[in-house]
Amino acid sequence: MYAARLLILDDDPQVGKMIRLIAETVGVAARCPEHADEFFELIDDWRPTHIALDLVMPEMDGVEVLVELARRRCTAKIIITSGVGTRVLDAAGRSANEHGLSIAGVLSKPFSPSTLRALLVEEAPALNGGAGSPFAGPKSTASSLHALSGEDLRRGLEAREFALALQPQVHCTNGELAGFEALARWNHPQLGLVGPDRFIA
């Protein structure tokens, strides 16, 4: 059973499929309707926890969609995507916040799969499948994580607390396996699984 549901609205079917495949690799159920009316039906019936929204749409532009989501009091975390400039994306993000929507992030196309995965995992820790999952986040507070030191890292290396998680990579056009990305995870005795963004530096 999926713990998180991502609803995608994108003007490019291939990009929508890519986003769906990326979401599914981290345990997120995803749907990518072709038309805005179907999108809004799923908002009401499927009740997504996350939305990936392209700002430039043929039937209804993304700003109009955001206004309608605000009118419906949508509580899903929204990821705004588009090939428009970063200024426009940032302005749309601020506007959505002002309308009371919850913005998970703003992604300028083209974006990397790892960037989207990080947003989904960061914003939906419940989807990770528990502490044993290679995608699980740390169990501690952010302030505790910032206290990690070089000495902690040395101790963790000596205690062999680091593990490797293999993230499948797939072709967007046919869904076939293309390879794997190797991801480091620190199985910290107090903090649980800690992602590389917390210890690489």
PDB file of N, CA and C in Angstrom, residues 16-69:
ATOM      1  N   GLY A  16       5.561  13.865 -18.013  1.00  0.00           N
ATOM      2  CA  GLY A  16       4.639  13.338 -17.010  1.00  0.00           C
ATOM      3  C   GLY A  16       4.936  11.894 -16.681  1.00  0.00           C
ATOM      4  N   LYS A  17       5.245  11.089 -17.709  1.00  0.00           N
ATOM      5  CA  LYS A  17       5.582   9.680 -17.494  1.00  0.00           C
ATOM      6  C   LYS A  17       6.880   9.554 -16.708  1.00  0.00           C
ATOM      7  N   MET A  18       7.865  10.414 -17.036  1.00  0.00           N
ATOM      8  CA  MET A  18       9.137  10.378 -16.321  1.00  0.00           C
ATOM      9  C   MET A  18       8.923  10.684 -14.838  1.00  0.00           C
ATOM     10  N   ILE A  19       8.119  11.712 -14.539  1.00  0.00           N
ATOM     11  CA  ILE A  19       7.855  12.071 -13.151  1.00  0.00           C
ATOM     12  C   ILE A  19       7.168  10.915 -12.426  1.00  0.00           C
ATOM     13  N   ARG A  20       6.216  10.264 -13.116  1.00  0.00           N
ATOM     14  CA  ARG A  20       5.509   9.122 -12.504  1.00  0.00           C
ATOM     15  C   ARG A  20       6.482   7.998 -12.182  1.00  0.00           C
ATOM     16  N   LEU A  21       7.370   7.678 -13.116  1.00  0.00           N
ATOM     17  CA  LEU A  21       8.332   6.592 -12.895  1.00  0.00           C
ATOM     18  C   LEU A  21       9.296   6.923 -11.755  1.00  0.00           C
ATOM     19  N   ILE A  22       9.745   8.167 -11.692  1.00  0.00           N
ATOM     20  CA  ILE A  22      10.636   8.585 -10.601  1.00  0.00           C
ATOM     21  C   ILE A  22       9.919   8.442  -9.264  1.00  0.00           C
ATOM     22  N   ALA A  23       8.663   8.897  -9.202  1.00  0.00           N
ATOM     23  CA  ALA A  23       7.896   8.810  -7.955  1.00  0.00           C
ATOM     24  C   ALA A  23       7.736   7.361  -7.517  1.00  0.00           C
ATOM     25  N   GLU A  24       7.438   6.484  -8.469  1.00  0.00           N
ATOM     26  CA  GLU A  24       7.201   5.085  -8.120  1.00  0.00           C
ATOM     27  C   GLU A  24       8.459   4.402  -7.593  1.00  0.00           C
ATOM     28  N   THR A  25       9.653   4.870  -8.003  1.00  0.00           N
ATOM     29  CA  THR A  25      10.882   4.253  -7.496  1.00  0.00           C
ATOM     30  C   THR A  25      11.101   4.529  -6.016  1.00  0.00           C
ATOM     31  N   VAL A  26      10.437   5.556  -5.469  1.00  0.00           N
ATOM     32  CA  VAL A  26      10.565   5.817  -4.034  1.00  0.00           C
ATOM     33  C   VAL A  26       9.262   5.497  -3.294  1.00  0.00           C
ATOM     34  N   GLY A  27       8.426   4.661  -3.907  1.00  0.00           N
ATOM     35  CA  GLY A  27       7.238   4.176  -3.221  1.00  0.00           C
ATOM     36  C   GLY A  27       6.059   5.118  -3.227  1.00  0.00           C
ATOM     37  N   VAL A  28       6.006   6.040  -4.175  1.00  0.00           N
ATOM     38  CA  VAL A  28       4.888   6.980  -4.263  1.00  0.00           C
ATOM     39  C   VAL A  28       3.970   6.552  -5.407  1.00  0.00           C
ATOM     40  N   ALA A  29       2.707   6.335  -5.118  1.00  0.00           N
ATOM     41  CA  ALA A  29       1.745   6.062  -6.185  1.00  0.00           C
ATOM     42  C   ALA A  29       1.585   7.332  -7.002  1.00  0.00           C
ATOM     43  N   ALA A  30       1.495   7.205  -8.321  1.00  0.00           N
ATOM     44  CA  ALA A  30       1.427   8.404  -9.155  1.00  0.00           C
ATOM     45  C   ALA A  30       0.441   8.218 -10.299  1.00  0.00           C
ATOM     46  N   ARG A  31      -0.253   9.304 -10.614  1.00  0.00           N
ATOM     47  CA  ARG A  31      -1.161   9.326 -11.762  1.00  0.00           C
ATOM     48  C   ARG A  31      -0.883  10.582 -12.568  1.00  0.00           C
ATOM     49  N   CYS A  32      -1.063  10.446 -13.893  1.00  0.00           N
ATOM     50  CA  CYS A  32      -0.763  11.561 -14.782  1.00  0.00           C
ATOM     51  C   CYS A  32      -1.900  11.724 -15.792  1.00  0.00           C
ATOM     52  N   PRO A  33      -2.980  12.386 -15.413  1.00  0.00           N
ATOM     53  CA  PRO A  33      -4.104  12.578 -16.341  1.00  0.00           C
ATOM     54  C   PRO A  33      -3.704  13.481 -17.508  1.00  0.00           C
ATOM     55  N   GLU A  34      -4.395  13.305 -18.632  1.00  0.00           N
ATOM     56  CA  GLU A  34      -4.062  14.075 -19.830  1.00  0.00           C
ATOM     57  C   GLU A  34      -4.771  15.424 -19.877  1.00  0.00           C
ATOM     58  N   HIS A  35      -5.890  15.557 -19.152  1.00  0.00           N
ATOM     59  CA  HIS A  35      -6.682  16.787 -19.253  1.00  0.00           C
ATOM     60  C   HIS A  35      -6.962  17.380 -17.870  1.00  0.00           C
ATOM     61  N   ALA A  36      -7.145  18.695 -17.839  1.00  0.00           N
ATOM     62  CA  ALA A  36      -7.357  19.406 -16.583  1.00  0.00           C
ATOM     63  C   ALA A  36      -8.620  18.941 -15.864  1.00  0.00           C
ATOM     64  N   ASP A  37      -9.693  18.635 -16.614  1.00  0.00           N
ATOM     65  CA  ASP A  37     -10.930  18.216 -15.942  1.00  0.00           C
ATOM     66  C   ASP A  37     -10.736  16.890 -15.209  1.00  0.00           C
ATOM     67  N   GLU A  38      -9.983  15.969 -15.821  1.00  0.00           N
ATOM     68  CA  GLU A  38      -9.684  14.695 -15.154  1.00  0.00           C
ATOM     69  C   GLU A  38      -8.797  14.931 -13.929  1.00  0.00           C
ATOM     70  N   PHE A  39      -7.861  15.873 -14.062  1.00  0.00           N
ATOM     71  CA  PHE A  39      -6.982  16.241 -12.950  1.00  0.00           C
ATOM     72  C   PHE A  39      -7.813  16.676 -11.744  1.00  0.00           C
ATOM     73  N   PHE A  40      -8.796  17.551 -11.966  1.00  0.00           N
ATOM     74  CA  PHE A  40      -9.595  18.046 -10.845  1.00  0.00           C
ATOM     75  C   PHE A  40     -10.534  16.978 -10.288  1.00  0.00           C
ATOM     76  N   GLU A  41     -10.980  16.057 -11.139  1.00  0.00           N
ATOM     77  CA  GLU A  41     -11.770  14.921 -10.632  1.00  0.00           C
ATOM     78  C   GLU A  41     -10.929  14.091  -9.664  1.00  0.00           C
ATOM     79  N   LEU A  42      -9.662  13.862 -10.021  1.00  0.00           N
ATOM     80  CA  LEU A  42      -8.780  13.079  -9.166  1.00  0.00           C
ATOM     81  C   LEU A  42      -8.422  13.824  -7.882  1.00  0.00           C
ATOM     82  N   ILE A  43      -8.385  15.154  -7.942  1.00  0.00           N
ATOM     83  CA  ILE A  43      -8.150  15.945  -6.725  1.00  0.00           C
ATOM     84  C   ILE A  43      -9.221  15.601  -5.696  1.00  0.00           C
ATOM     85  N   ASP A  44     -10.460  15.513  -6.163  1.00  0.00           N
ATOM     86  CA  ASP A  44     -11.582  15.248  -5.254  1.00  0.00           C
ATOM     87  C   ASP A  44     -11.700  13.764  -4.890  1.00  0.00           C
ATOM     88  N   ASP A  45     -11.489  12.877  -5.883  1.00  0.00           N
ATOM     89  CA  ASP A  45     -11.756  11.453  -5.664  1.00  0.00           C
ATOM     90  C   ASP A  45     -10.559  10.679  -5.127  1.00  0.00           C
ATOM     91  N   TRP A  46      -9.375  10.988  -5.619  1.00  0.00           N
ATOM     92  CA  TRP A  46      -8.161  10.236  -5.254  1.00  0.00           C
ATOM     93  C   TRP A  46      -7.437  10.876  -4.082  1.00  0.00           C
ATOM     94  N   ARG A  47      -7.650  12.173  -3.889  1.00  0.00           N
ATOM     95  CA  ARG A  47      -7.084  12.954  -2.792  1.00  0.00           C
ATOM     96  C   ARG A  47      -5.571  12.776  -2.677  1.00  0.00           C
ATOM     97  N   PRO A  48      -4.824  13.318  -3.648  1.00  0.00           N
ATOM     98  CA  PRO A  48      -3.367  13.162  -3.632  1.00  0.00           C
ATOM     99  C   PRO A  48      -2.723  13.859  -2.444  1.00  0.00           C
ATOM    100  N   THR A  49      -1.601  13.323  -2.005  1.00  0.00           N
ATOM    101  CA  THR A  49      -0.816  13.985  -0.954  1.00  0.00           C
ATOM    102  C   THR A  49       0.157  14.984  -1.562  1.00  0.00           C
ATOM    103  N   HIS A  50       0.485  14.790  -2.864  1.00  0.00           N
ATOM    104  CA  HIS A  50       1.430  15.645  -3.578  1.00  0.00           C
ATOM    105  C   HIS A  50       0.909  15.940  -4.973  1.00  0.00           C
ATOM    106  N   ILE A  51       1.290  17.088  -5.499  1.00  0.00           N
ATOM    107  CA  ILE A  51       0.938  17.478  -6.867  1.00  0.00           C
ATOM    108  C   ILE A  51       2.181  18.015  -7.552  1.00  0.00           C
ATOM    109  N   ALA A  52       2.466  17.514  -8.769  1.00  0.00           N
ATOM    110  CA  ALA A  52       3.523  18.095  -9.607  1.00  0.00           C
ATOM    111  C   ALA A  52       2.819  18.850 -10.727  1.00  0.00           C
ATOM    112  N   LEU A  53       3.017  20.162 -10.768  1.00  0.00           N
ATOM    113  CA  LEU A  53       2.239  21.021 -11.662  1.00  0.00           C
ATOM    114  C   LEU A  53       3.140  21.818 -12.592  1.00  0.00           C
ATOM    115  N   ASP A  54       2.924  21.651 -13.903  1.00  0.00           N
ATOM    116  CA  ASP A  54       3.617  22.454 -14.907  1.00  0.00           C
ATOM    117  C   ASP A  54       2.877  23.791 -15.019  1.00  0.00           C
ATOM    118  N   LEU A  55       3.628  24.882 -15.051  1.00  0.00           N
ATOM    119  CA  LEU A  55       2.992  26.198 -15.147  1.00  0.00           C
ATOM    120  C   LEU A  55       2.401  26.477 -16.524  1.00  0.00           C
ATOM    121  N   VAL A  56       2.968  25.859 -17.568  1.00  0.00           N
ATOM    122  CA  VAL A  56       2.521  26.142 -18.934  1.00  0.00           C
ATOM    123  C   VAL A  56       1.698  24.968 -19.444  1.00  0.00           C
ATOM    124  N   MET A  57       0.371  25.176 -19.490  1.00  0.00           N
ATOM    125  CA  MET A  57      -0.542  24.125 -19.917  1.00  0.00           C
ATOM    126  C   MET A  57      -1.407  24.636 -21.061  1.00  0.00           C
ATOM    127  N   PRO A  58      -1.768  23.759 -21.999  1.00  0.00           N
ATOM    128  CA  PRO A  58      -2.567  24.218 -23.150  1.00  0.00           C
ATOM    129  C   PRO A  58      -4.013  24.578 -22.797  1.00  0.00           C
ATOM    130  N   GLU A  59      -4.637  23.811 -21.902  1.00  0.00           N
ATOM    131  CA  GLU A  59      -6.055  24.035 -21.600  1.00  0.00           C
ATOM    132  C   GLU A  59      -6.259  25.109 -20.532  1.00  0.00           C
ATOM    133  N   MET A  60      -5.360  25.143 -19.569  1.00  0.00           N
ATOM    134  CA  MET A  60      -5.540  26.002 -18.401  1.00  0.00           C
ATOM    135  C   MET A  60      -4.157  26.248 -17.831  1.00  0.00           C
ATOM    136  N   ASP A  61      -3.715  27.488 -17.742  1.00  0.00           N
ATOM    137  CA  ASP A  61      -2.332  27.665 -17.300  1.00  0.00           C
ATOM    138  C   ASP A  61      -2.189  27.362 -15.814  1.00  0.00           C
ATOM    139  N   GLY A  62      -0.928  27.102 -15.425  1.00  0.00           N
ATOM    140  CA  GLY A  62      -0.657  26.648 -14.073  1.00  0.00           C
ATOM    141  C   GLY A  62      -1.104  27.598 -12.991  1.00  0.00           C
ATOM    142  N   VAL A  63      -1.051  28.905 -13.271  1.00  0.00           N
ATOM    143  CA  VAL A  63      -1.500  29.881 -12.272  1.00  0.00           C
ATOM    144  C   VAL A  63      -2.996  29.737 -12.037  1.00  0.00           C
ATOM    145  N   GLU A  64      -3.757  29.520 -13.109  1.00  0.00           N
ATOM    146  CA  GLU A  64      -5.199  29.279 -12.965  1.00  0.00           C
ATOM    147  C   GLU A  64      -5.460  28.012 -12.155  1.00  0.00           C
ATOM    148  N   VAL A  65      -4.651  26.987 -12.401  1.00  0.00           N
ATOM    149  CA  VAL A  65      -4.793  25.735 -11.652  1.00  0.00           C
ATOM    150  C   VAL A  65      -4.536  25.986 -10.168  1.00  0.00           C
ATOM    151  N   LEU A  66      -3.497  26.767  -9.857  1.00  0.00           N
ATOM    152  CA  LEU A  66      -3.180  27.079  -8.459  1.00  0.00           C
ATOM    153  C   LEU A  66      -4.330  27.821  -7.788  1.00  0.00           C
ATOM    154  N   VAL A  67      -4.928  28.765  -8.506  1.00  0.00           N
ATOM    155  CA  VAL A  67      -6.066  29.510  -7.953  1.00  0.00           C
ATOM    156  C   VAL A  67      -7.225  28.568  -7.655  1.00  0.00           C
ATOM    157  N   GLU A  68      -7.477  27.635  -8.580  1.00  0.00           N
ATOM    158  CA  GLU A  68      -8.567  26.678  -8.376  1.00  0.00           C
ATOM    159  C   GLU A  68      -8.258  25.732  -7.217  1.00  0.00           C
ATOM    160  N   LEU A  69      -7.000  25.311  -7.093  1.00  0.00           N
ATOM    161  CA  LEU A  69      -6.619  24.463  -5.961  1.00  0.00           C
ATOM    162  C   LEU A  69      -6.822  25.196  -4.637  1.00  0.00           C
TER     163      LEU A  69
END
